Coordinates of C-alpha atoms in Angstrom, one line a residue:
M1 CA -4.4 20.5 -27.2
K2 CA -7.0 18.2 -28.7
R3 CA -4.4 15.4 -28.8
K4 CA -3.7 15.8 -25.1
Y5 CA -7.3 15.4 -24.2
I6 CA -7.7 12.3 -26.4
D7 CA -4.6 10.9 -24.7
L8 CA -6.0 11.6 -21.2
L9 CA -9.4 10.0 -22.2
F10 CA -7.6 6.9 -23.5
I11 CA -5.4 6.6 -20.3
A12 CA -8.4 7.0 -18.0
L13 CA -10.4 4.4 -19.9
A14 CA -7.5 2.0 -20.1
A15 CA -6.6 2.4 -16.4
G16 CA -10.3 1.9 -15.4
I17 CA -10.4 -1.3 -17.5
L18 CA -7.1 -2.5 -15.9
F19 CA -7.8 -1.7 -12.2
V20 CA -11.5 -1.8 -11.6
P21 CA -12.7 -5.3 -12.7
F22 CA -12.6 -8.1 -10.1
L23 CA -11.7 -5.8 -7.2
G24 CA -14.0 -7.9 -5.0
G25 CA -12.6 -11.2 -6.2
V26 CA -11.0 -12.1 -2.9
H27 CA -11.6 -11.2 0.7
L28 CA -9.8 -8.2 2.2
F29 CA -6.5 -9.1 3.8
D30 CA -5.5 -8.5 7.4
W31 CA -4.3 -6.2 8.7
D32 CA -4.3 -3.0 6.7
E33 CA -7.1 -3.6 4.1
I34 CA -9.6 -4.8 6.7
N35 CA -8.4 -2.2 9.2
F36 CA -9.4 0.8 7.0
A37 CA -12.5 -0.9 5.6
E38 CA -13.7 -1.7 9.1
S39 CA -13.2 1.9 10.2
A40 CA -15.3 3.1 7.2
R41 CA -18.0 0.5 8.0
E42 CA -18.1 1.7 11.7
M43 CA -18.5 5.3 10.5
L44 CA -21.5 4.2 8.5
Q45 CA -22.9 2.3 11.5
T46 CA -22.5 5.1 14.0
H47 CA -23.0 8.0 11.6
D48 CA -20.0 9.6 13.4
F49 CA -17.8 10.7 10.4
L50 CA -15.3 12.7 12.4
T51 CA -14.2 9.8 14.7
V52 CA -12.0 7.0 13.4
Q53 CA -12.9 3.8 15.3
I54 CA -12.0 0.1 15.4
N55 CA -14.3 -2.2 17.3
Y56 CA -16.2 1.0 18.2
H57 CA -13.2 2.3 20.2
L58 CA -11.1 5.4 19.2
F59 CA -8.4 4.5 16.7
W60 CA -5.6 7.1 16.7
E61 CA -3.2 5.5 14.3
K62 CA -4.5 7.1 11.1
P63 CA -6.3 10.3 10.1
P64 CA -9.6 9.9 8.2
L65 CA -9.2 11.1 4.6
F66 CA -8.8 7.7 3.0
I67 CA -11.5 6.2 5.2
W68 CA -13.9 9.0 4.1
M69 CA -13.2 7.9 0.5
Q70 CA -14.1 4.3 1.5
V71 CA -17.3 5.6 3.2
L72 CA -18.4 7.3 0.1
S73 CA -17.5 4.2 -2.0
M74 CA -19.5 2.0 0.4
K75 CA -22.5 4.4 0.1
L76 CA -22.4 3.8 -3.6
F77 CA -21.5 0.0 -3.8
G78 CA -22.4 -1.4 -0.4
V79 CA -20.2 -2.7 2.4
N80 CA -18.0 -5.1 0.5
E81 CA -14.5 -5.8 -0.9
F82 CA -15.1 -4.0 -4.2
A83 CA -16.2 -0.8 -2.4
A84 CA -13.2 -0.9 0.0
R85 CA -10.7 -1.2 -2.9
F86 CA -12.5 1.1 -5.4
P87 CA -10.8 4.3 -4.1
D88 CA -7.3 2.9 -4.9
A89 CA -8.5 1.9 -8.4
M90 CA -9.5 5.6 -8.8
A91 CA -6.0 6.5 -7.5
G92 CA -4.6 4.4 -10.3
V93 CA -6.6 6.3 -12.9
V94 CA -5.7 9.7 -11.5
T95 CA -2.0 8.8 -11.0
L96 CA -1.5 7.7 -14.6
M97 CA -3.2 10.8 -15.9
V98 CA -1.0 13.0 -13.6
L99 CA 2.2 11.2 -14.8
Y100 CA 1.2 11.8 -18.4
L101 CA 0.5 15.5 -17.8
I102 CA 3.7 16.1 -15.9
G103 CA 5.8 14.1 -18.4
E104 CA 4.2 15.9 -21.4
R105 CA 4.6 19.3 -19.8
L106 CA 8.2 18.9 -18.8
F107 CA 9.5 16.7 -21.6
S108 CA 7.3 15.5 -24.4
R109 CA 4.1 13.6 -25.3
R110 CA 6.2 10.5 -25.9
F111 CA 7.8 10.8 -22.4
G112 CA 4.3 11.1 -20.8
L113 CA 2.9 8.1 -22.6
I114 CA 6.0 5.9 -21.9
W115 CA 5.9 6.9 -18.2
V116 CA 2.3 5.8 -18.0
L117 CA 3.2 2.4 -19.5
V118 CA 6.3 2.0 -17.3
Y119 CA 4.3 2.7 -14.1
A120 CA 1.3 0.5 -15.0
G121 CA 3.6 -2.2 -16.3
S122 CA 5.7 -2.6 -13.2
I123 CA 4.7 -5.2 -10.7
L124 CA 4.1 -3.5 -7.3
P125 CA 2.7 -0.2 -8.6
Q126 CA 0.0 -2.1 -10.5
L127 CA -0.8 -4.3 -7.5
Y128 CA -1.2 -1.3 -5.2
F129 CA -4.0 0.1 -7.3
R130 CA -5.9 -3.2 -6.8
S131 CA -5.7 -3.0 -3.0
G132 CA -7.6 -1.3 -0.2
I133 CA -4.7 0.4 1.6
I134 CA -3.9 4.1 2.1
D135 CA -0.6 4.4 0.3
P136 CA -1.6 4.9 -3.4
W137 CA -3.3 8.2 -2.5
F138 CA -0.8 9.1 0.2
N139 CA 2.1 8.7 -2.2
L140 CA 0.3 10.7 -5.0
F141 CA -0.3 13.6 -2.6
I142 CA 3.4 13.7 -1.6
F143 CA 4.5 13.5 -5.2
L144 CA 2.3 16.4 -6.2
G145 CA 3.5 18.4 -3.2
I146 CA 7.1 17.9 -4.3
Y147 CA 6.3 18.6 -7.9
F148 CA 4.7 22.0 -7.1
M149 CA 7.5 22.8 -4.7
A150 CA 10.0 22.1 -7.5
L151 CA 8.0 24.4 -9.8
Y152 CA 8.1 27.2 -7.2
L153 CA 11.8 26.9 -6.6
E154 CA 12.5 26.9 -10.3
S155 CA 10.3 29.9 -11.1
R156 CA 11.7 33.3 -11.4
K157 CA 9.3 36.1 -10.4
N158 CA 6.5 34.1 -12.0
R159 CA 2.9 35.2 -11.4
K160 CA 2.1 31.5 -10.6
E161 CA 4.5 31.4 -7.7
Q162 CA 1.8 31.9 -5.1
L163 CA -0.3 29.2 -6.8
Y164 CA 2.6 26.8 -6.7
I165 CA 3.1 27.5 -3.0
F166 CA -0.6 26.9 -2.3
L167 CA -0.8 23.7 -4.3
S168 CA 2.3 22.2 -2.8
A169 CA 1.1 22.9 0.8
A170 CA -2.4 21.7 -0.1
F171 CA -1.2 18.4 -1.4
I172 CA 1.1 17.9 1.5
G173 CA -1.8 18.7 3.8
L174 CA -3.9 16.1 2.1
A175 CA -1.0 13.6 2.6
V176 CA -1.0 14.4 6.3
M177 CA -4.8 13.9 6.4
T178 CA -4.3 10.6 4.7
K179 CA -1.6 9.0 6.8
G180 CA 0.0 11.5 9.1
P181 CA 3.1 13.7 9.3
V182 CA 5.4 11.4 7.4
G183 CA 4.2 13.1 4.2
L184 CA 5.4 16.5 5.5
L185 CA 8.6 14.9 6.8
V186 CA 9.5 13.5 3.3
L187 CA 9.0 17.0 1.8
L188 CA 11.0 18.7 4.5
L189 CA 13.9 16.3 4.3
S190 CA 14.0 16.5 0.5
L191 CA 13.8 20.3 0.7
T192 CA 16.6 20.4 3.2
V193 CA 18.8 18.4 0.9
W194 CA 17.9 20.5 -2.1
L195 CA 18.7 23.7 -0.2
I196 CA 22.1 22.3 1.0
L197 CA 23.0 21.4 -2.5
R198 CA 21.7 24.5 -4.3
G199 CA 22.0 27.1 -1.6
S200 CA 18.7 28.8 -2.6
W201 CA 17.6 29.6 1.0
K202 CA 16.0 33.0 0.2
K203 CA 13.0 31.6 -1.6
V204 CA 11.8 29.5 1.3
F205 CA 12.4 32.2 4.0
R206 CA 10.3 34.8 2.3
W207 CA 7.4 35.9 4.6
R208 CA 5.0 35.4 1.7
F209 CA 6.1 31.8 1.2
L210 CA 6.0 31.0 4.9
L211 CA 2.6 32.6 5.4
I212 CA 0.9 30.9 2.5
Y213 CA 2.5 27.6 3.0
G214 CA 2.0 27.5 6.8
L215 CA -1.7 28.6 6.7
T216 CA -2.6 26.3 3.8
L217 CA -0.9 23.3 5.5
L218 CA -2.5 24.1 8.8
I219 CA -6.0 24.4 7.3
V220 CA -5.8 21.4 4.9
G221 CA -3.7 19.1 6.9
G222 CA -4.7 20.2 10.4
F223 CA -8.4 20.9 10.5
W224 CA -9.4 17.4 11.6
F225 CA -6.8 17.5 14.4
I226 CA -8.0 20.9 15.4
L227 CA -11.6 19.6 15.5
Q228 CA -10.5 16.8 17.8
I229 CA -8.9 19.2 20.2
V230 CA -12.0 21.5 20.2
D231 CA -14.1 18.4 20.9
G232 CA -12.0 17.7 24.0
R233 CA -10.0 14.8 22.5
A234 CA -6.5 16.3 22.8
S235 CA -5.4 13.0 24.3
L236 CA -6.2 11.3 21.0
I237 CA -3.7 13.7 19.2
M238 CA -1.0 12.8 21.8
D239 CA -1.7 9.1 21.3
F240 CA -1.4 9.6 17.5
I241 CA 2.0 11.4 17.9
Q242 CA 3.3 8.8 20.3
Y243 CA 2.3 6.1 17.8
Q244 CA 4.1 7.8 15.0
I245 CA 7.3 8.1 17.1
H246 CA 7.0 4.4 18.1
L247 CA 6.8 3.3 14.5
F248 CA 10.2 5.0 13.8
S249 CA 12.0 3.9 16.9
H250 CA 10.7 0.3 17.4
K251 CA 10.3 -2.8 15.3
G252 CA 6.6 -3.6 14.7
A253 CA 5.3 -7.0 15.7
G254 CA 5.9 -9.3 12.7
H255 CA 7.4 -6.5 10.7
G256 CA 11.1 -6.8 11.2
G257 CA 13.6 -7.1 8.3
F258 CA 17.2 -6.9 7.4
L259 CA 19.0 -3.6 6.7
L260 CA 18.7 -3.6 2.9
Y261 CA 15.1 -4.8 3.0
H262 CA 13.7 -1.9 0.9
F263 CA 16.5 -2.1 -1.6
V264 CA 15.6 -5.7 -2.4
V265 CA 11.8 -5.0 -2.4
L266 CA 12.1 -2.1 -4.8
F267 CA 14.5 -3.9 -7.1
F268 CA 12.4 -7.0 -7.6
G269 CA 9.0 -5.4 -6.8
V270 CA 9.2 -2.6 -9.3
F271 CA 10.6 -4.7 -12.1
P272 CA 11.1 -4.0 -15.0
A273 CA 11.4 -0.3 -14.2
S274 CA 14.0 -0.8 -11.5
V275 CA 16.4 -2.4 -14.0
F276 CA 15.9 0.4 -16.6
M277 CA 16.6 2.9 -13.8
L278 CA 20.1 1.7 -13.2
P279 CA 21.9 3.8 -15.8
A280 CA 20.3 7.0 -14.3
F281 CA 23.0 7.2 -11.6
R282 CA 25.2 9.3 -13.7
R283 CA 25.4 12.9 -15.0
F284 CA 23.1 13.9 -17.8
R285 CA 22.5 17.2 -19.6
D286 CA 18.9 18.3 -19.8
K287 CA 17.4 20.6 -22.4
T288 CA 15.6 22.9 -19.9
D289 CA 16.0 24.1 -16.3
K290 CA 12.6 22.6 -15.5
Q291 CA 13.8 19.2 -16.6
K292 CA 17.0 19.4 -14.6
V293 CA 15.2 20.7 -11.4
F294 CA 12.5 18.0 -11.6
R295 CA 15.1 15.2 -12.2
N296 CA 17.2 16.4 -9.2
W297 CA 14.1 16.4 -7.0
M298 CA 13.2 12.9 -8.1
M299 CA 16.7 11.7 -7.2
I300 CA 16.7 13.5 -3.9
S301 CA 13.3 12.2 -2.8
F302 CA 14.2 8.7 -3.9
W303 CA 17.2 8.6 -1.6
V304 CA 15.5 10.5 1.2
V305 CA 12.6 7.9 1.4
L306 CA 14.9 4.9 0.9
I307 CA 17.4 6.0 3.6
L308 CA 14.6 7.1 5.9
F309 CA 12.8 3.8 5.9
T310 CA 16.0 1.8 5.9
I311 CA 16.7 3.5 9.3
V312 CA 13.2 2.9 10.6
K313 CA 13.0 -0.3 12.6
T314 CA 9.7 -1.4 11.2
K315 CA 10.0 -3.0 7.8
I316 CA 6.8 -3.1 5.7
V317 CA 6.6 -3.3 1.9
H318 CA 4.6 -0.1 1.4
Y319 CA 6.8 2.1 3.5
S320 CA 9.1 2.7 0.5
S321 CA 6.3 2.7 -2.0
F322 CA 6.7 6.5 -2.8
C323 CA 9.9 5.4 -4.6
Y324 CA 7.7 4.0 -7.4
F325 CA 7.5 7.5 -8.7
P326 CA 11.2 8.3 -9.0
I327 CA 12.0 4.8 -10.1
T328 CA 9.5 4.8 -13.0
F329 CA 10.5 8.4 -13.8
F330 CA 14.2 7.5 -14.2
A331 CA 13.3 4.4 -16.1
T332 CA 11.3 6.5 -18.5
Y333 CA 14.1 9.1 -18.7
I334 CA 16.6 6.4 -19.7
I335 CA 14.3 4.7 -22.1
V336 CA 13.5 8.0 -24.0
K337 CA 17.2 8.7 -24.3
M338 CA 17.8 5.3 -25.7
I339 CA 14.9 5.7 -28.2
K340 CA 16.3 9.0 -29.3
G341 CA 19.8 7.5 -29.8
E342 CA 21.3 9.7 -27.1
L343 CA 22.2 6.7 -25.0
K344 CA 23.1 3.2 -26.1
F345 CA 21.3 0.2 -24.8
P346 CA 24.1 -1.3 -22.6
S347 CA 24.6 -5.1 -22.9
R348 CA 24.9 -5.4 -19.1
L349 CA 21.3 -4.0 -18.8
K350 CA 20.2 -6.9 -21.0
V351 CA 21.9 -9.3 -18.7
V352 CA 20.3 -7.8 -15.6
L353 CA 16.9 -7.9 -17.3
I354 CA 17.2 -11.5 -18.2
A355 CA 18.6 -12.5 -14.8
T356 CA 15.9 -10.7 -12.8
A357 CA 13.1 -12.0 -15.1
T358 CA 14.6 -15.5 -14.5
V359 CA 14.6 -15.1 -10.8
E360 CA 11.0 -13.8 -10.8
G361 CA 9.9 -16.6 -13.2
L362 CA 11.6 -19.3 -11.2
A363 CA 9.8 -18.1 -8.1
F364 CA 6.6 -19.3 -9.7
V365 CA 8.1 -22.6 -10.7
A366 CA 9.4 -23.1 -7.1
L367 CA 5.9 -22.2 -5.7
Q368 CA 4.3 -24.8 -8.0
L369 CA 6.8 -27.4 -6.9
F370 CA 6.4 -26.5 -3.2
I371 CA 2.6 -26.9 -3.4
H372 CA 2.9 -30.2 -5.3
Y373 CA 5.2 -31.6 -2.6
K374 CA 3.8 -29.7 0.4
N375 CA 2.5 -32.9 2.2
R376 CA 5.9 -34.5 2.0
I377 CA 7.6 -31.3 3.2
I378 CA 5.2 -31.1 6.2
A379 CA 5.6 -34.8 7.0
K380 CA 9.4 -34.4 7.1
G381 CA 9.0 -31.6 9.6
W382 CA 10.8 -29.0 7.5
I383 CA 8.1 -26.5 8.4
H384 CA 8.6 -25.7 12.1
D385 CA 5.6 -23.4 12.5
P386 CA 2.5 -25.5 13.2
F387 CA 0.2 -22.7 12.2
A388 CA 1.9 -22.4 8.8
A389 CA 1.7 -26.1 8.4
G390 CA -2.0 -26.0 9.3
N391 CA -2.5 -23.2 6.7
L392 CA -1.1 -25.4 4.0
Q393 CA -3.7 -28.1 4.7
A394 CA -6.3 -25.9 3.1
N395 CA -8.1 -27.5 0.2
V396 CA -7.0 -25.0 -2.5
H397 CA -7.3 -26.1 -6.2
W398 CA -4.2 -25.8 -8.4
S399 CA -4.4 -26.8 -12.0
G400 CA -0.7 -27.6 -12.1
F401 CA -0.1 -25.0 -14.8
E402 CA 0.3 -21.9 -12.7
F403 CA 4.1 -22.0 -13.1
L404 CA 3.5 -21.0 -16.7
L405 CA 3.0 -17.4 -15.4
G406 CA 6.7 -17.4 -14.6
V407 CA 7.6 -18.9 -18.0
F408 CA 5.4 -16.3 -19.7
L409 CA 7.3 -13.5 -18.0
L410 CA 10.7 -14.8 -18.9
T411 CA 9.7 -15.7 -22.5
G412 CA 8.1 -12.3 -23.0
V413 CA 11.2 -10.5 -21.8
L414 CA 13.5 -12.7 -24.0
I415 CA 11.4 -12.3 -27.1
S416 CA 11.2 -8.5 -26.6
L417 CA 15.0 -8.2 -26.1
F418 CA 16.0 -10.3 -29.1
F419 CA 13.2 -10.0 -31.6
F420 CA 12.9 -6.2 -31.3
R421 CA 16.5 -5.5 -30.5
K422 CA 16.8 -3.1 -33.4
N423 CA 13.8 -1.1 -32.3
I424 CA 14.2 0.2 -28.7
Q425 CA 10.6 1.5 -28.5
R426 CA 9.1 -1.8 -29.5
M427 CA 11.4 -3.7 -27.3
V428 CA 10.5 -1.6 -24.2
T429 CA 6.8 -1.8 -25.0
G430 CA 7.0 -5.6 -25.3
I431 CA 8.8 -5.9 -22.0
F432 CA 6.4 -3.7 -20.0
I433 CA 3.3 -5.1 -21.7
T434 CA 4.6 -8.6 -20.8
S435 CA 5.0 -7.5 -17.2
L436 CA 1.6 -5.8 -17.1
I437 CA -0.1 -9.0 -18.3
F438 CA 2.0 -11.2 -16.0
T439 CA 1.0 -9.0 -13.0
T440 CA -2.7 -8.9 -13.9
L441 CA -2.9 -12.7 -14.4
S442 CA -1.0 -13.3 -11.2
V443 CA -3.6 -11.2 -9.3
F444 CA -6.5 -13.2 -10.8
I445 CA -4.9 -16.7 -10.5
I446 CA -2.5 -16.7 -7.6
T447 CA -4.0 -14.2 -5.1
P448 CA -7.2 -16.2 -4.4
K449 CA -5.0 -19.3 -3.7
V450 CA -2.8 -17.3 -1.3
E451 CA -5.9 -16.1 0.5
G452 CA -7.2 -19.6 0.6
Y453 CA -4.3 -20.7 2.6
S454 CA -3.7 -17.7 4.8
Q455 CA -7.1 -16.6 6.2
N456 CA -10.1 -18.0 4.3
A457 CA -11.0 -20.5 7.0
A458 CA -11.3 -17.8 9.6
I459 CA -13.1 -15.4 7.4
D460 CA -15.6 -18.0 6.3
F461 CA -16.4 -18.6 10.0
Y462 CA -17.0 -14.9 10.7
A463 CA -19.2 -14.5 7.7
K464 CA -21.1 -17.7 8.6
H465 CA -22.1 -16.1 11.9
A466 CA -22.7 -12.6 10.6
G467 CA -25.9 -11.1 12.0
E468 CA -26.2 -13.7 14.7
N469 CA -26.9 -12.5 18.2
A470 CA -23.5 -13.5 19.6
Y471 CA -20.0 -12.3 20.4
V472 CA -17.2 -13.1 18.0
D473 CA -13.5 -12.4 18.7
V474 CA -10.0 -13.8 18.4
W475 CA -7.5 -14.7 21.1
G476 CA -3.7 -14.9 20.9
F477 CA -3.3 -13.0 17.7
K478 CA -4.2 -9.6 16.1
S479 CA -7.0 -9.3 13.6
Y480 CA -9.7 -7.0 12.3
A481 CA -11.5 -9.6 10.2
Q482 CA -13.8 -10.7 13.0
Y483 CA -15.3 -7.2 13.1
F484 CA -15.7 -6.6 9.4
Y485 CA -16.9 -10.0 8.3
F486 CA -19.1 -10.6 11.4
R487 CA -20.6 -7.2 10.7
K488 CA -20.3 -6.3 14.3
K489 CA -22.9 -3.8 15.4
P490 CA -22.4 -0.9 17.8
P491 CA -22.8 -1.9 21.4
E492 CA -26.4 -1.6 22.6
T493 CA -25.5 -0.9 26.2
L494 CA -22.8 1.0 28.1
P495 CA -20.3 0.1 29.5
V496 CA -19.3 -2.2 26.6
V497 CA -18.9 -5.9 27.4
S498 CA -15.2 -6.4 27.5
Q499 CA -13.4 -9.3 26.0
Q500 CA -12.6 -10.6 29.5
M501 CA -16.3 -10.6 30.4
Q502 CA -17.1 -12.5 27.1
L503 CA -14.4 -15.0 28.0
N504 CA -15.1 -15.5 31.7
G505 CA -18.1 -13.5 32.8
E506 CA -21.9 -13.8 32.7
V507 CA -23.1 -13.3 29.2
S508 CA -26.6 -13.4 27.7
K509 CA -25.6 -14.8 24.3
P510 CA -23.1 -17.2 22.8
V511 CA -19.4 -16.4 22.5
Y512 CA -17.3 -17.6 19.6
V513 CA -13.5 -17.3 19.8
V514 CA -11.0 -18.1 17.1
T515 CA -7.4 -19.0 18.0
K516 CA -4.4 -20.2 16.1
I517 CA -3.4 -23.8 16.5
T518 CA -0.3 -22.7 18.4
S519 CA -2.6 -21.1 21.1
K520 CA -5.1 -23.9 21.4
N521 CA -3.8 -25.6 24.5
A522 CA -3.2 -22.3 26.4
F523 CA -6.7 -21.1 25.6
Q524 CA -8.4 -24.3 26.7
K525 CA -6.4 -24.4 29.9
R526 CA -7.4 -20.8 30.7
Y527 CA -11.0 -20.9 29.6
P528 CA -12.3 -24.5 30.1
A529 CA -15.9 -23.4 29.6
F530 CA -15.3 -23.1 25.9
H531 CA -15.7 -26.2 23.8
L532 CA -13.9 -26.8 20.5
L533 CA -16.2 -26.7 17.5
Y534 CA -13.6 -27.8 14.9
E535 CA -10.1 -27.2 13.6
K536 CA -9.4 -26.0 10.1
N537 CA -6.3 -24.8 8.3
G538 CA -4.3 -23.8 11.3
F539 CA -7.3 -22.2 13.2
D540 CA -9.3 -23.5 16.1
F541 CA -12.9 -22.4 16.5
F542 CA -14.4 -22.4 20.0
K543 CA -17.9 -21.7 21.4
R544 CA -19.2 -20.9 24.9
N545 CA -22.9 -21.0 25.6
P546 CA -24.6 -18.3 27.7
E547 CA -25.1 -20.5 30.7
S548 CA -21.5 -21.6 30.9
K549 CA -19.2 -19.8 33.4
T550 CA -15.8 -20.7 34.6
K551 CA -15.3 -20.8 38.3
T552 CA -11.6 -20.0 38.4
K553 CA -10.3 -16.5 38.4
P554 CA -8.8 -15.8 35.0
K555 CA -5.3 -14.7 34.5
P556 CA -4.9 -11.3 32.8
D557 CA -4.6 -11.6 29.0
I558 CA -1.4 -10.3 27.5
D559 CA -1.9 -8.3 24.3
D560 CA -0.4 -10.0 21.3

């Protein structure tokens, strides 16, 4: 027992050191990071902690649990990037501890420790714990809900059955409170597949199971929704439901993708674990029923999520991020079997590891070459989007050695494969530590440069005018950055001055508007009272003084 606690302490400290430093190193990214952080900031501004808002209007797209975490973080650290991302860093610490505990309980201490390394050493899983988005906590709650459901279904007249039912429902309820009913949908679909394959219908149709699960789920996952209805905001719940349906049935703006989008994202994004998982698609014999049940649940939930979000029209990277759990589990499962000598290290796996590391490494070399020759590429007209071309005009410093990150990844994988080929455990450790260092360095070195091109000019403008007695907004594109970085205050008078009034009506203070270069001419034609302050990196910055007023009747704006 003492060894387990020492392991947990070590994992918690190592995870904290890995995920917490430099969380505030770059601005928050539109849309998701700034969206949630702004909702938390507006809760602090209004002291209304039951209402999720954006621009001080009701926001029905997400429940409040993660935003409450950010509120608490902002209470501790202030309203800044570090505070917005700190909850996900804590999700990283908790997740790695959970993986160790489950791995150690079901398999062995070695399994738990390797699972921790595999998860932290894979690219996207580590990146997510450095972000300010909902999914790290959302996925953890679903995973725990599935884990306790598996324990319940595997148990035979165990005194802990009711506890397993309660814990499964409670964690799924927390998932619902974090992001919505998709968390419950993943469990129900996985449970349905499990029941079809196993035929164990009786355990889920017992009145005790249905009563405990239903009440717990209703209380934990539904109390905020119930409060909204009691408060006379039933329409908000309907808007929320309609939004969830819309996500599944329609392609989100700017979020389309090809059919196998998530397969490609998971294979390259969860490297190296995704490669080590490949031999898992075959029959294996487990030592205990608990191991077999859990392995089956991981396989079922993997395919449920992957197929579900392949069908969904909107393609966003984090939609399939729950799959990080089963992918890293199966990678660990295969690695432990190879270490024990129960499975040979297949030569084709070595080929795939080298090929994938080469592709990922060459991507950094290609990026370096692209940046070096970007002016020639723009001059030749090979970039057809003027906004993207404008972004690339940003003055971002590159040392010229950033491509060495890709070389480091490939070299580390090759050294681990060939230098430690006779010791599987050292070989695997070398590969995942290489990937861990590669991902960490990429966050510190590459992410600020990407941010410098994509949004830094606009965010600097908002921050420059923060606190000024003025209106600041965007036109022709969607953003939340103008609210968070301008530190927009709650409206002093009602009704609120609409954007149309700011653009064309009588106002008592200056109005600043940011557009993309592609919308510049349309904006100037529609609102001639605005004068251009300057252009920078694909953005145009306009100002209208209080005394200016257009004389023409404006055309109605069309939402982007």
